[in-house]
CSV table of C-alpha atoms in Angstrom, one decimal:
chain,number,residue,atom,x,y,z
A,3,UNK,CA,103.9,48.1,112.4
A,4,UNK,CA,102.8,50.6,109.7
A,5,UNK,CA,99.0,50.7,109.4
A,6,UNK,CA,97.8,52.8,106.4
A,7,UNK,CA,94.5,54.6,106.1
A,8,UNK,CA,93.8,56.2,102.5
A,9,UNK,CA,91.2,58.4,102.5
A,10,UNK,CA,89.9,59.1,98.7
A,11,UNK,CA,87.7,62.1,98.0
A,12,UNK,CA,86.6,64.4,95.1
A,13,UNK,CA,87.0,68.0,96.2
A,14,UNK,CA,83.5,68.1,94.9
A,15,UNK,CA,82.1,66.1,97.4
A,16,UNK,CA,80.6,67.7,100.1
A,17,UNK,CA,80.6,64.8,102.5
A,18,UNK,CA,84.1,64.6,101.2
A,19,UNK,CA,84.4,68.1,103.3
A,20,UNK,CA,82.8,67.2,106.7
A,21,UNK,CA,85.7,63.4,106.8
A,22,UNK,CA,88.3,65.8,105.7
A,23,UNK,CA,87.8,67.6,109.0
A,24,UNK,CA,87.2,63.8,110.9
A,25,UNK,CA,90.2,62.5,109.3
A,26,UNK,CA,93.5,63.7,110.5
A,27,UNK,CA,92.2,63.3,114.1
A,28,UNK,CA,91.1,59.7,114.0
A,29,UNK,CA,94.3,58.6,111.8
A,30,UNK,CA,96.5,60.4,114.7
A,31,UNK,CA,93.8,58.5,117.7
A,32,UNK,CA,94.9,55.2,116.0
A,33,UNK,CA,98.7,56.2,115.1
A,34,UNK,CA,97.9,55.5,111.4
A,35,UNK,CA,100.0,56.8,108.7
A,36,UNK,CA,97.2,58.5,106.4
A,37,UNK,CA,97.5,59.1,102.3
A,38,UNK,CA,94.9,61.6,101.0
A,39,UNK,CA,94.0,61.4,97.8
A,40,UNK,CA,92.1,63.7,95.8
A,41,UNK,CA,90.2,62.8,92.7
A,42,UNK,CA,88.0,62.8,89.8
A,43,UNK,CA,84.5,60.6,90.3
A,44,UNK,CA,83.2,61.4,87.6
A,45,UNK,CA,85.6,59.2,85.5
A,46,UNK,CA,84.1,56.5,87.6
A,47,UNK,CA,80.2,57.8,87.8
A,48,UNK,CA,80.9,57.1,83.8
A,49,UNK,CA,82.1,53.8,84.0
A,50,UNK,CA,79.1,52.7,86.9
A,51,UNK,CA,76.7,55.0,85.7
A,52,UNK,CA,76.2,56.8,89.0
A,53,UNK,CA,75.4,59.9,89.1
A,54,UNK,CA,76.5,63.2,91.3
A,55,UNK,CA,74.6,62.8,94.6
A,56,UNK,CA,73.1,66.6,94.0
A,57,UNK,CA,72.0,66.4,90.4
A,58,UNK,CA,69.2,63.4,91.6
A,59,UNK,CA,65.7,64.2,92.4
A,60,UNK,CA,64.4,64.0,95.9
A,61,UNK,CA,67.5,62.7,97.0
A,62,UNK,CA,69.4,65.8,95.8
A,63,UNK,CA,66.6,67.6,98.6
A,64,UNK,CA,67.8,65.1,101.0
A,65,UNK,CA,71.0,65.8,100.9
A,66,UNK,CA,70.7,69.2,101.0
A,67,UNK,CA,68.6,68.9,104.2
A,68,UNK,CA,71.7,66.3,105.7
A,69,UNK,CA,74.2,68.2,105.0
A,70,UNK,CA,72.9,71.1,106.8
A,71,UNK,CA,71.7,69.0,109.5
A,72,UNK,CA,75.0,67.3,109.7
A,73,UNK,CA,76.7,70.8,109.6
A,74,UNK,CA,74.9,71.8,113.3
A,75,UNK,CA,75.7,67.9,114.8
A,76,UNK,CA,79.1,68.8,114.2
A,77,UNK,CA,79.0,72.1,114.7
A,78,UNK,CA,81.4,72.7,111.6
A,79,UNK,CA,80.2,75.7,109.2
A,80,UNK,CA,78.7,74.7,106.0
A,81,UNK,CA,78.0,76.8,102.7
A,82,UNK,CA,76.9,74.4,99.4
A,83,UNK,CA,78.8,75.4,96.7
A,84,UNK,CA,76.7,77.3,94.1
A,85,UNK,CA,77.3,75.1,91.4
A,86,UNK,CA,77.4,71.1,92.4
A,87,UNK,CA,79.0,68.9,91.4
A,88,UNK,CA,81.3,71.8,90.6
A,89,UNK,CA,85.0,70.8,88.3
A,90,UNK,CA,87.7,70.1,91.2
A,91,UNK,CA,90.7,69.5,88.1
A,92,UNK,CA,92.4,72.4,89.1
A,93,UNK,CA,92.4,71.8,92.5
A,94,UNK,CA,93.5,67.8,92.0
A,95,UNK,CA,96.2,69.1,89.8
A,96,UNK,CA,97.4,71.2,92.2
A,97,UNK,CA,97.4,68.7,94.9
A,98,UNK,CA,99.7,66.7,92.9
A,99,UNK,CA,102.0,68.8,92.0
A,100,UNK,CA,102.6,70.2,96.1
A,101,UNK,CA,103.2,66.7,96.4
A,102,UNK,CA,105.9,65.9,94.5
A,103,UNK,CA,107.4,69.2,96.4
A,104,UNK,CA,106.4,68.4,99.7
A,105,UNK,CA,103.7,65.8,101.1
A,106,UNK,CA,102.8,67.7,103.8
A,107,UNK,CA,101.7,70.8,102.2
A,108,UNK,CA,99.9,69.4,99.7
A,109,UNK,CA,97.8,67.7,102.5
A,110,UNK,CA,97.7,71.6,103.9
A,111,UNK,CA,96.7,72.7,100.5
A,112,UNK,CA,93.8,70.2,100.7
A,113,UNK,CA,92.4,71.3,103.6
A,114,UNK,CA,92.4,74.8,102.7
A,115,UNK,CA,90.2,73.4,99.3
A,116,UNK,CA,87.8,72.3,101.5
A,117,UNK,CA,87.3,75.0,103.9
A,118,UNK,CA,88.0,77.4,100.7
A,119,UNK,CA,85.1,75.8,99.4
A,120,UNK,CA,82.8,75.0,102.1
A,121,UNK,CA,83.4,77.1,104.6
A,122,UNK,CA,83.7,80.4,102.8
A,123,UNK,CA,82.2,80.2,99.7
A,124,UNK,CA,85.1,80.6,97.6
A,125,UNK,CA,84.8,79.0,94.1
A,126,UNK,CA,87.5,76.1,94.5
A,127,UNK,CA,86.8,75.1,90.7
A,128,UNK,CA,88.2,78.4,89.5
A,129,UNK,CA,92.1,78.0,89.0
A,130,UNK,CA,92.7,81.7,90.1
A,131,UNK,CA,91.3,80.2,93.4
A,132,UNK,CA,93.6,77.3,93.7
A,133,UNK,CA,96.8,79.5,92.7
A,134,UNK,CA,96.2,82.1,95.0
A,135,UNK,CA,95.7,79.2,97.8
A,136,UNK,CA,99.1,77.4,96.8
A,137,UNK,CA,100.6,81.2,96.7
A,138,UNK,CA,99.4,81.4,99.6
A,139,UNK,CA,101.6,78.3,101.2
A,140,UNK,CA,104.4,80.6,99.6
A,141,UNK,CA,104.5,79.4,96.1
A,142,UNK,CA,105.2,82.0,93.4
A,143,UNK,CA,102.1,82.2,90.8
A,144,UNK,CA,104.0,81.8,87.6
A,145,UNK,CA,105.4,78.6,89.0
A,146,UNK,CA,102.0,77.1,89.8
A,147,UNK,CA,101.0,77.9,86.5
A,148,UNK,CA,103.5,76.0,84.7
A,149,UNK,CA,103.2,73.7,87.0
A,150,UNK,CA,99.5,73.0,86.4
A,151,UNK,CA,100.0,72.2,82.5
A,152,UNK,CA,102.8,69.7,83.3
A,153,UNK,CA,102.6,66.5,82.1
A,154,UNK,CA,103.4,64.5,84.5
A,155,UNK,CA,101.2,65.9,86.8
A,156,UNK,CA,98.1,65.1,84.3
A,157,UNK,CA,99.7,62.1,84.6
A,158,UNK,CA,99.6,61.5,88.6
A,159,UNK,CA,96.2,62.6,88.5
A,160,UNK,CA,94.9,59.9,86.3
A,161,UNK,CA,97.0,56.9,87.6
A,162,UNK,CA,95.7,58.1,90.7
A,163,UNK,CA,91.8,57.8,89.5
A,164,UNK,CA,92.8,54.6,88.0
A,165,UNK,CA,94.6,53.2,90.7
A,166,UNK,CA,91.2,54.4,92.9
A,167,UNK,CA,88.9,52.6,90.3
A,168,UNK,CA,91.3,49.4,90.5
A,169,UNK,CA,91.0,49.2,94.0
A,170,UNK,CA,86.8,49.2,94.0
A,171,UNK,CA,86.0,53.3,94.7
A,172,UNK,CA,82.9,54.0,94.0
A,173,UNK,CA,82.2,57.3,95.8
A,174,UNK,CA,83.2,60.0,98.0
A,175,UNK,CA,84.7,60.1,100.7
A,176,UNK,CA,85.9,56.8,100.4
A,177,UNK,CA,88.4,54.9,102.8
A,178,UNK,CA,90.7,51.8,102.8
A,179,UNK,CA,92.3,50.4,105.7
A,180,UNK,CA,94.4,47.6,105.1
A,181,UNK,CA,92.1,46.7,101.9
A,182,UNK,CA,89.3,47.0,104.1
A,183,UNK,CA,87.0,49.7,102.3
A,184,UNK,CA,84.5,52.1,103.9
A,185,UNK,CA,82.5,54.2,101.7
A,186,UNK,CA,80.6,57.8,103.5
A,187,UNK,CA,81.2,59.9,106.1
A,188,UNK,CA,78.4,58.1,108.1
A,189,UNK,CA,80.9,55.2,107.5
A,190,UNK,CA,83.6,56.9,109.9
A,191,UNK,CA,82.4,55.8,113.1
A,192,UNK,CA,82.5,52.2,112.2
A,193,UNK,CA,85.7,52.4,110.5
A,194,UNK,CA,87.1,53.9,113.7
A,195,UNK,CA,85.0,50.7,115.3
A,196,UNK,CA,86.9,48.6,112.8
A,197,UNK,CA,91.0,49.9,113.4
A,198,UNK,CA,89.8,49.3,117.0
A,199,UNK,CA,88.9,46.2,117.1
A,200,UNK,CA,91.2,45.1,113.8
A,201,UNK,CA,87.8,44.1,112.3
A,202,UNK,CA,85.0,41.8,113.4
B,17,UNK,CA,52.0,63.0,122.8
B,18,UNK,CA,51.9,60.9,120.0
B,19,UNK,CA,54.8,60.4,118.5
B,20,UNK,CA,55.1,58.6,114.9
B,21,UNK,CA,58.0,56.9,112.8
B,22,UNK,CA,57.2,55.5,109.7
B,23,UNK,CA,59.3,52.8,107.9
B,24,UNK,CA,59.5,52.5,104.5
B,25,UNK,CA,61.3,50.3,103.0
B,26,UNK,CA,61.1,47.9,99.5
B,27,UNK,CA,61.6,44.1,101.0
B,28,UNK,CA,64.2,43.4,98.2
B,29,UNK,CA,67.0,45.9,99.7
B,30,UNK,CA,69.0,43.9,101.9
B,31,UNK,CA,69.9,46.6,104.6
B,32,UNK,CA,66.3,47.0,104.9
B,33,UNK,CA,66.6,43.8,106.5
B,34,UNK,CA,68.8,45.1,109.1
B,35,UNK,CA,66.7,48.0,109.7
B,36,UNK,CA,63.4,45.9,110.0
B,37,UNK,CA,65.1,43.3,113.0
B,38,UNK,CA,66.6,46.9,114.6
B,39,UNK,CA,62.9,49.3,114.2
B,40,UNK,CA,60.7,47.3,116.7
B,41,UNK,CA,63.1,47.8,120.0
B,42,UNK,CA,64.1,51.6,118.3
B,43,UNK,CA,60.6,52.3,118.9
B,44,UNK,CA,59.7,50.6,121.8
B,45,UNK,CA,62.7,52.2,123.5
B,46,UNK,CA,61.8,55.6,122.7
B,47,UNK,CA,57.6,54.7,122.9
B,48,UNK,CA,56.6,55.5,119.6
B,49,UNK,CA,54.1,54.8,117.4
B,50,UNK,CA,55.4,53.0,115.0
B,51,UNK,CA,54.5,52.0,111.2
B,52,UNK,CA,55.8,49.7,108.5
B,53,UNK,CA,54.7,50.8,104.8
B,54,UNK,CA,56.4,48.1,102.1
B,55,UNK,CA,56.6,50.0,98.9
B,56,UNK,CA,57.7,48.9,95.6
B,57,UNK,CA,61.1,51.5,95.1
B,58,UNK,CA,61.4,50.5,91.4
B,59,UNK,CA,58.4,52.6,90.2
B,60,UNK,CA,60.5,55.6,92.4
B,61,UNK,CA,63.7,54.5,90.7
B,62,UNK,CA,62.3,55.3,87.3
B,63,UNK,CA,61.8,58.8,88.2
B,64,UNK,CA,65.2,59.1,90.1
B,65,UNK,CA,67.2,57.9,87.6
B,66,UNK,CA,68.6,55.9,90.6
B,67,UNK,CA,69.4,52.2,90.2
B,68,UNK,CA,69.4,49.4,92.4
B,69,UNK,CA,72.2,49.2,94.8
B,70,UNK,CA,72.9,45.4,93.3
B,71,UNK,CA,73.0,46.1,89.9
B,72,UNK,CA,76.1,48.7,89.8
B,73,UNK,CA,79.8,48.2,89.2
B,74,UNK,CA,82.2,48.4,92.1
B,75,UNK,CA,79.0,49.6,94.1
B,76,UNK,CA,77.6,46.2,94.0
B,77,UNK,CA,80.8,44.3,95.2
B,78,UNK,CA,81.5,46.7,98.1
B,79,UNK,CA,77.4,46.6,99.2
B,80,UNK,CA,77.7,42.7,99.2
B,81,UNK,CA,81.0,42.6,101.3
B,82,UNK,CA,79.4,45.2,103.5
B,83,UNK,CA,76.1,43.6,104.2
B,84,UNK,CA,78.1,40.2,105.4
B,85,UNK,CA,80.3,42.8,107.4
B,86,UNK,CA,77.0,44.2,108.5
B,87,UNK,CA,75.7,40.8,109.7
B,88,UNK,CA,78.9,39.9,111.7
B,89,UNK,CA,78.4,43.2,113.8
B,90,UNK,CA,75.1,42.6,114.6
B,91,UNK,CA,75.2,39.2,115.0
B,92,UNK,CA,72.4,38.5,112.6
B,93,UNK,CA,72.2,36.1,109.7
B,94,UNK,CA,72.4,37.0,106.2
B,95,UNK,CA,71.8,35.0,103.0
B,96,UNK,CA,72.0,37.4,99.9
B,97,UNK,CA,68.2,36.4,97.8
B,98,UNK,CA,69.9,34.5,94.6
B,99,UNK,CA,68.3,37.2,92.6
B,100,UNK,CA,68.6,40.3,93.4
B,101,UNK,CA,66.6,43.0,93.4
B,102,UNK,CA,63.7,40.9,93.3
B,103,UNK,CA,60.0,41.5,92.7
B,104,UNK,CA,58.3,41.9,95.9
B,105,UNK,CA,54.6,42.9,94.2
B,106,UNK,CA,52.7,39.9,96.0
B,107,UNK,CA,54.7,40.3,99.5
B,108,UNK,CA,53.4,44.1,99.7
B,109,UNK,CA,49.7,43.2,98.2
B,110,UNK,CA,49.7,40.4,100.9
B,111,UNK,CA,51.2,43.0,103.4
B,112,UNK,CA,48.4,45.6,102.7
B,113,UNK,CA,45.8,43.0,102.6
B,114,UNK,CA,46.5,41.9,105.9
B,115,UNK,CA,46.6,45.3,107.6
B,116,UNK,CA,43.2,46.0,106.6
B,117,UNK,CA,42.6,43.2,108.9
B,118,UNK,CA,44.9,43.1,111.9
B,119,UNK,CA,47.5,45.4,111.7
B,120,UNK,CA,49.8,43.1,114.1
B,121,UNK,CA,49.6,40.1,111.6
B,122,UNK,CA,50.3,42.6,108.8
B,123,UNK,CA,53.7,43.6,111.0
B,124,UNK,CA,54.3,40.0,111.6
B,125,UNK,CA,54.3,39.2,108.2
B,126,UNK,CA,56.3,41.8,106.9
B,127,UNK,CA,59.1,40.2,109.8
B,128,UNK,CA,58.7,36.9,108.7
B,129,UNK,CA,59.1,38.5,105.1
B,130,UNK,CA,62.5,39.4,106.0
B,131,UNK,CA,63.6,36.5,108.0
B,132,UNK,CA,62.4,34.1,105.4
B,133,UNK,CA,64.4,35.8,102.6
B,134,UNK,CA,67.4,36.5,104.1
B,135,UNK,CA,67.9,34.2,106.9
B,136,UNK,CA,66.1,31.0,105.3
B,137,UNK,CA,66.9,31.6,101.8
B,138,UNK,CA,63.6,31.1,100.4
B,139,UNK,CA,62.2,32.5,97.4
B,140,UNK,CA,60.0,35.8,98.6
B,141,UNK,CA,59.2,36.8,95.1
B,142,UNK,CA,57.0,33.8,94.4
B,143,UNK,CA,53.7,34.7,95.1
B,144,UNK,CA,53.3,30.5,96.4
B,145,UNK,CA,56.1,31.1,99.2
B,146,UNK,CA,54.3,34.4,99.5
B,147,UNK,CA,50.7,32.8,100.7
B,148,UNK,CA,52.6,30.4,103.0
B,149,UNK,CA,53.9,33.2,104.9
B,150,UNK,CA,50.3,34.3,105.1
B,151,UNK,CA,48.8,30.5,105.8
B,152,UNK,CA,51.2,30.3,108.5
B,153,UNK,CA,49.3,33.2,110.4
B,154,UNK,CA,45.9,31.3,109.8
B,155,UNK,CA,44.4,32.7,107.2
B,156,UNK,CA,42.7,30.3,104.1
B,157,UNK,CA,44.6,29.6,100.9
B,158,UNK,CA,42.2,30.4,98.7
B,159,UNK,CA,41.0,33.9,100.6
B,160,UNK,CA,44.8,34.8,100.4
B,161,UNK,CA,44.8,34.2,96.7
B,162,UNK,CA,41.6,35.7,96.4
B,163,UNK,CA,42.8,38.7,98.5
B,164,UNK,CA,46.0,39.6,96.4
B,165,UNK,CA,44.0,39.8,93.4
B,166,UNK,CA,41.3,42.4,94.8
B,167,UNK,CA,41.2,46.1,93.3
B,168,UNK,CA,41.4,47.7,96.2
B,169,UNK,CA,44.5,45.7,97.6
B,170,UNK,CA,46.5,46.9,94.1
B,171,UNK,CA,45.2,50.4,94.7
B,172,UNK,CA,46.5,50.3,98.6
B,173,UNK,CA,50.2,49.6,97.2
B,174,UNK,CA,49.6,52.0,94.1
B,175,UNK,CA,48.8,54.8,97.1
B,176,UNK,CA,51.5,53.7,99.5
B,177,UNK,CA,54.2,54.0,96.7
B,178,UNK,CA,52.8,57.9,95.4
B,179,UNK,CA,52.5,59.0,99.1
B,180,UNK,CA,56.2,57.6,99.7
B,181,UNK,CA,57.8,59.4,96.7
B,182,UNK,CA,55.3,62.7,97.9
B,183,UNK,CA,57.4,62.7,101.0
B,184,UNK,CA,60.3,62.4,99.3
B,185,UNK,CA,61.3,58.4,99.8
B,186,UNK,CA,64.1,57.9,97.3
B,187,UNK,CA,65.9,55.1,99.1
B,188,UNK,CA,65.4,51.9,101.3
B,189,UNK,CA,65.2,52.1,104.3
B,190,UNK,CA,63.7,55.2,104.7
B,191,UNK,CA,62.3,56.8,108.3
B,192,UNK,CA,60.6,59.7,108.3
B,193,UNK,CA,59.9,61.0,112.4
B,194,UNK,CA,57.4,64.3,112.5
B,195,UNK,CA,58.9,65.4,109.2
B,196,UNK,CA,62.6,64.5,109.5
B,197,UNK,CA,63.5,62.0,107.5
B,198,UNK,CA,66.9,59.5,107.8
B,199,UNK,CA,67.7,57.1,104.5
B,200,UNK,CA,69.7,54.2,105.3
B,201,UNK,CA,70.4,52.1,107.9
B,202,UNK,CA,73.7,53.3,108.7
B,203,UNK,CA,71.6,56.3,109.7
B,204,UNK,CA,69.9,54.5,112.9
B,205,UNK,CA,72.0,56.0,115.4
B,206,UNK,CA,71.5,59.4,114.0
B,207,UNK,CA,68.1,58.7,113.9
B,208,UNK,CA,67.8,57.5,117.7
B,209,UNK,CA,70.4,60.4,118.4
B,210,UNK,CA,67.4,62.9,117.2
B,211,UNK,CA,64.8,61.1,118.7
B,212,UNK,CA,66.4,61.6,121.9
B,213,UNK,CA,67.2,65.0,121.6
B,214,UNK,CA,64.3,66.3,119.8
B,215,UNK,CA,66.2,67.4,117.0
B,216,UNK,CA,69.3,69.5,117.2
């Protein structure tokens, strides 16, 4: 049996960060092979006029507040990014490209985006950043740099926003188990609920 | 020790719904004192930017999907309103009118509210099916009409609505318990979770 959990996220997403640290551990709980995949909401904020979770009023305070709360729950450390939404291209790019090399270190790469980002302040929508964090998984710079302004990896990052659009995502994090969708990291504990039971 | 929880919530959202069948025994378990305050979110929305869950690509396909999802789990019964979001001005005029009277039949109506648009399917944005609701609790037809016309019943809502956005409502449901507030039903165990605890 091959179950599949895709977990879809915009680097930007700060709820994104805290399921990026839930996610490996309940794929692995429920032996689930699990397909990150990074991209660009605001393509499809323009498309369902929605707008970044941190640029509304009063619930932009809210969130704020939650995400801090949330950050002591699970005791996971938690900087907001000075700038939010802030432009994760770079970092998708980048994601892409590791993956045509190596699947597994581009889901390493991710991590480190998140935890980058959110855990030490680093500004993850600086492309310096994201090179020196694929150098850093032993990459050589000029490489990553020509490997950046490919094509095809402009390519792979928009059929993957489409392919996320076709398939109904809305919002980050965002998750599909065998085409059943859960959207938010409060989502997570019912999704688990959900591969348990194989749905209600 | 008094302890307070306050439920807003705008009787057109659907997962209000689940809250409202869900906030009586959340109380009662944890002996609060407990309050219902009906507000009219689209005046909030304006200010927001926000729109209504129902009325945005993608978003609104998942939500309904979800909310039948949601009714299997907890075993409730759902009808989505054939319009939706609806207008719910006479349901919270009726509400507020009734609380300056008995604060129990104000509760009880705002239940039957509920049940009687998303169980039974009937029409809780006509001010007719409205007064029913309220007839059925024995009060006079023509005091209930009366009653939803008064000054002071407009000016009850108007003040609910500006102290809800003051505090920062934004969404439906919306609990606020000494200062903490939780948006969203899918936020009721975290909500009982920091009831319990105090806080964390």
């Amino acid at each position: 049996m091959n179950r599949v959990l895709d977990f879809y996220f915009d680097f930007s997403s700060p709820y994104a960060y805290f399921a990026a640290m839930d996610v490996d551990k309940l794929a692995e709980r429920h032996s689930l092979a699990l397909h990150w995949h990074p991209i660009l909401l605001g393509a499809i904020f323009k498309k369902t006029g929605a707008q970044p979770l941190l640029s509304m009023p009063l619930k932009q305070d809210y969130a704020q507040h939650d995400l801090e709360r949330t950050a002591r729950l699970k005791k996971q450390p938690f900087i907001m990014p000075p700038q939010m939404p802030f432009m994760s291209l770079a970092a998708c790019r980048a994601f892409y490209w590791l993956k045509q090399q190596d699947n597994k270190l581009a889901h390493s790469f991710a991590k480190n985006v998140f935890k980058a980002g959110y855990q030490m302040g680093l500004d993850v929508s600086n492309s310096a950043v994201v090179t020196d964090l694929v150098v850093a998984l032993g990459f050589k710079e000029d490489k990553i740099q020509a490997g950046l302004k490919e094509q095809w990896v402009k390519d792979e990052l928009r059929s993957a926003v489409d392919k996320a659009e076709s398939l109904g995502v809305f919002g980050s994090p965002y998750f599909i188990y065998n085409n059943e969708p859960f959207w938010g990291y409060d989502r997570m504990p019912l999704l688990d609920d959900w591969i348990t039971k194989e749905g209600w």
